[in-house]
């Protein structure tokens, strides 16, 4: 296994653990109960910045991370790989990732 892959895996694991354990999670979203996939998404703010770390689990396993910001009066998350619209409660992929196809959307329940 390449060192870069190992480091990426460790970082994803740490981010996921921090999101679950940290009470500072800004938002949590999950797939609708009727959806085929079991997405669980945590938005964790970085200290002293506007950047949000996004951690995406599928069936309890970390599958992707992203970084972005909240825009439009905090109604949308805009990241490098994903966008989340909190008004329409949907996540959309905008870059290749292991969770959703590019331009594919999935409805969410967000808290």
PDB file of C-alpha atoms in Angstrom:
ATOM      1  CA  UNK A   1       0.000   0.000   0.000  1.00  0.00           C
ATOM      2  CA  UNK A   2       1.389   3.417  -0.899  1.00  0.00           C
ATOM      3  CA  UNK A   3       2.273   5.853   1.868  1.00  0.00           C
ATOM      4  CA  UNK A   4      -0.088   8.486   0.430  1.00  0.00           C
ATOM      5  CA  UNK A   5      -2.986   6.011   0.563  1.00  0.00           C
ATOM      6  CA  UNK A   6      -2.168   5.057   4.142  1.00  0.00           C
ATOM      7  CA  UNK A   7      -1.986   8.705   5.229  1.00  0.00           C
ATOM      8  CA  UNK A   8      -5.286   9.493   3.485  1.00  0.00           C
ATOM      9  CA  UNK A   9      -6.966   6.528   5.169  1.00  0.00           C
ATOM     10  CA  UNK A  10      -5.709   7.560   8.596  1.00  0.00           C
ATOM     11  CA  UNK A  11      -6.863  11.164   8.081  1.00  0.00           C
ATOM     12  CA  UNK A  12     -10.327  10.024   6.977  1.00  0.00           C
ATOM     13  CA  UNK A  13     -10.594   7.790  10.036  1.00  0.00           C
ATOM     14  CA  UNK A  14      -9.513  10.589  12.388  1.00  0.00           C
ATOM     15  CA  UNK A  15     -11.932  13.063  10.803  1.00  0.00           C
ATOM     16  CA  UNK A  16     -14.752  10.566  11.118  1.00  0.00           C
ATOM     17  CA  UNK A  17     -13.979   9.833  14.748  1.00  0.00           C
ATOM     18  CA  UNK A  18     -13.748  13.550  15.507  1.00  0.00           C
ATOM     19  CA  UNK A  19     -17.115  14.181  13.842  1.00  0.00           C
ATOM     20  CA  UNK A  20     -18.834  11.461  15.835  1.00  0.00           C
ATOM     21  CA  UNK A  21     -17.194  12.342  19.149  1.00  0.00           C
ATOM     22  CA  UNK A  22     -17.241  16.121  18.831  1.00  0.00           C
ATOM     23  CA  UNK A  23     -20.227  18.017  20.150  1.00  0.00           C
ATOM     24  CA  UNK A  24     -19.239  20.896  17.837  1.00  0.00           C
ATOM     25  CA  UNK A  25     -20.713  19.140  14.790  1.00  0.00           C
ATOM     26  CA  UNK A  26     -22.405  21.909  12.837  1.00  0.00           C
ATOM     27  CA  UNK A  27     -24.859  19.713  10.961  1.00  0.00           C
ATOM     28  CA  UNK A  28     -25.764  16.068  10.500  1.00  0.00           C
ATOM     29  CA  UNK A  29     -27.604  14.683   7.485  1.00  0.00           C
ATOM     30  CA  UNK A  30     -28.727  11.195   6.585  1.00  0.00           C
ATOM     31  CA  UNK A  31     -30.462   9.429   3.735  1.00  0.00           C
ATOM     32  CA  UNK A  32     -34.224   9.198   3.717  1.00  0.00           C
ATOM     33  CA  UNK A  33     -35.469   5.971   5.332  1.00  0.00           C
ATOM     34  CA  UNK A  34     -36.697   4.818   1.910  1.00  0.00           C
ATOM     35  CA  UNK A  35     -33.332   5.322   0.154  1.00  0.00           C
ATOM     36  CA  UNK A  36     -31.233   2.372  -0.979  1.00  0.00           C
ATOM     37  CA  UNK A  37     -28.019   3.884   0.355  1.00  0.00           C
ATOM     38  CA  UNK A  38     -27.384   4.579   4.010  1.00  0.00           C
ATOM     39  CA  UNK A  39     -25.564   7.923   3.930  1.00  0.00           C
ATOM     40  CA  UNK A  40     -24.625   9.653   7.160  1.00  0.00           C
ATOM     41  CA  UNK A  41     -22.962  13.052   6.782  1.00  0.00           C
ATOM     42  CA  UNK A  42     -21.296  15.209   9.425  1.00  0.00           C
ATOM     43  CA  UNK A  43     -20.283  18.842   8.917  1.00  0.00           C
ATOM     44  CA  UNK A  44     -17.561  19.825  11.361  1.00  0.00           C
ATOM     45  CA  UNK A  45     -16.317  23.433  11.473  1.00  0.00           C
ATOM     46  CA  UNK A  46     -12.586  24.055  11.591  1.00  0.00           C
ATOM     47  CA  UNK A  47     -11.511  26.294  14.451  1.00  0.00           C
ATOM     48  CA  UNK A  48     -11.016  29.981  13.629  1.00  0.00           C
ATOM     49  CA  UNK A  49     -11.969  29.583   9.943  1.00  0.00           C
ATOM     50  CA  UNK A  50     -15.107  29.440   7.793  1.00  0.00           C
ATOM     51  CA  UNK A  51     -14.100  26.026   6.435  1.00  0.00           C
ATOM     52  CA  UNK A  52     -16.325  23.022   7.081  1.00  0.00           C
ATOM     53  CA  UNK A  53     -14.928  19.485   7.036  1.00  0.00           C
ATOM     54  CA  UNK A  54     -17.492  17.091   5.580  1.00  0.00           C
ATOM     55  CA  UNK A  55     -17.291  13.399   6.519  1.00  0.00           C
ATOM     56  CA  UNK A  56     -19.512  10.956   4.631  1.00  0.00           C
ATOM     57  CA  UNK A  57     -20.248   7.469   5.909  1.00  0.00           C
ATOM     58  CA  UNK A  58     -21.961   4.734   3.898  1.00  0.00           C
ATOM     59  CA  UNK A  59     -23.306   1.850   5.975  1.00  0.00           C
ATOM     60  CA  UNK A  60     -21.145   2.961   8.909  1.00  0.00           C
ATOM     61  CA  UNK A  61     -17.873   3.150   6.956  1.00  0.00           C
ATOM     62  CA  UNK A  62     -16.112   6.407   6.030  1.00  0.00           C
ATOM     63  CA  UNK A  63     -16.269   6.666   2.243  1.00  0.00           C
ATOM     64  CA  UNK A  64     -15.424  10.310   1.519  1.00  0.00           C
ATOM     65  CA  UNK A  65     -14.345  13.610   3.018  1.00  0.00           C
ATOM     66  CA  UNK A  66     -14.633  17.103   1.623  1.00  0.00           C
ATOM     67  CA  UNK A  67     -13.923  20.687   2.607  1.00  0.00           C
ATOM     68  CA  UNK A  68     -16.102  23.658   1.836  1.00  0.00           C
ATOM     69  CA  UNK A  69     -17.985  26.651   3.187  1.00  0.00           C
ATOM     70  CA  UNK A  70     -21.552  27.662   3.955  1.00  0.00           C
ATOM     71  CA  UNK A  71     -23.047  30.237   1.566  1.00  0.00           C
ATOM     72  CA  UNK A  72     -26.371  31.955   0.842  1.00  0.00           C
ATOM     73  CA  UNK A  73     -27.135  32.776   4.472  1.00  0.00           C
ATOM     74  CA  UNK A  74     -26.040  29.293   5.549  1.00  0.00           C
ATOM     75  CA  UNK A  75     -28.594  27.538   3.333  1.00  0.00           C
ATOM     76  CA  UNK A  76     -25.968  25.743   1.203  1.00  0.00           C
ATOM     77  CA  UNK A  77     -22.707  23.921   1.730  1.00  0.00           C
ATOM     78  CA  UNK A  78     -20.341  24.316  -1.239  1.00  0.00           C
ATOM     79  CA  UNK A  79     -17.363  21.989  -1.226  1.00  0.00           C
ATOM     80  CA  UNK A  80     -14.743  20.704  -3.610  1.00  0.00           C
ATOM     81  CA  UNK A  81     -16.577  17.438  -4.352  1.00  0.00           C
ATOM     82  CA  UNK A  82     -20.097  17.924  -2.965  1.00  0.00           C
ATOM     83  CA  UNK A  83     -22.802  20.557  -2.611  1.00  0.00           C
ATOM     84  CA  UNK A  84     -25.574  20.310  -0.026  1.00  0.00           C
ATOM     85  CA  UNK A  85     -28.716  22.400  -0.315  1.00  0.00           C
ATOM     86  CA  UNK A  86     -30.339  22.600   3.124  1.00  0.00           C
ATOM     87  CA  UNK A  87     -33.554  24.143   1.732  1.00  0.00           C
ATOM     88  CA  UNK A  88     -34.124  21.330  -0.764  1.00  0.00           C
ATOM     89  CA  UNK A  89     -32.320  18.905   1.589  1.00  0.00           C
ATOM     90  CA  UNK A  90     -30.217  17.186  -1.050  1.00  0.00           C
ATOM     91  CA  UNK A  91     -26.558  16.415  -1.634  1.00  0.00           C
ATOM     92  CA  UNK A  92     -25.116  16.604  -5.153  1.00  0.00           C
ATOM     93  CA  UNK A  93     -21.759  15.266  -6.301  1.00  0.00           C
ATOM     94  CA  UNK A  94     -19.748  17.588  -8.508  1.00  0.00           C
ATOM     95  CA  UNK A  95     -16.489  15.614  -8.715  1.00  0.00           C
ATOM     96  CA  UNK A  96     -15.557  11.940  -8.840  1.00  0.00           C
ATOM     97  CA  UNK A  97     -15.943  10.228  -5.477  1.00  0.00           C
ATOM     98  CA  UNK A  98     -16.765   6.774  -4.065  1.00  0.00           C
ATOM     99  CA  UNK A  99     -20.261   7.780  -2.860  1.00  0.00           C
ATOM    100  CA  UNK A 100     -22.284   9.347  -5.690  1.00  0.00           C
ATOM    101  CA  UNK A 101     -21.808   9.681  -9.431  1.00  0.00           C
ATOM    102  CA  UNK A 102     -20.955  13.149 -10.743  1.00  0.00           C
ATOM    103  CA  UNK A 103     -24.127  15.292 -10.867  1.00  0.00           C
ATOM    104  CA  UNK A 104     -26.085  12.604  -8.992  1.00  0.00           C
ATOM    105  CA  UNK A 105     -28.236  13.902  -6.126  1.00  0.00           C
ATOM    106  CA  UNK A 106     -29.731  12.205  -3.110  1.00  0.00           C
ATOM    107  CA  UNK A 107     -32.417  13.525  -0.792  1.00  0.00           C
ATOM    108  CA  UNK A 108     -31.474  13.970   2.848  1.00  0.00           C
ATOM    109  CA  UNK A 109     -32.857  14.635   6.294  1.00  0.00           C
ATOM    110  CA  UNK A 110     -30.668  17.273   7.974  1.00  0.00           C
ATOM    111  CA  UNK A 111     -30.516  18.425  11.570  1.00  0.00           C
TER     112      UNK A 111
END
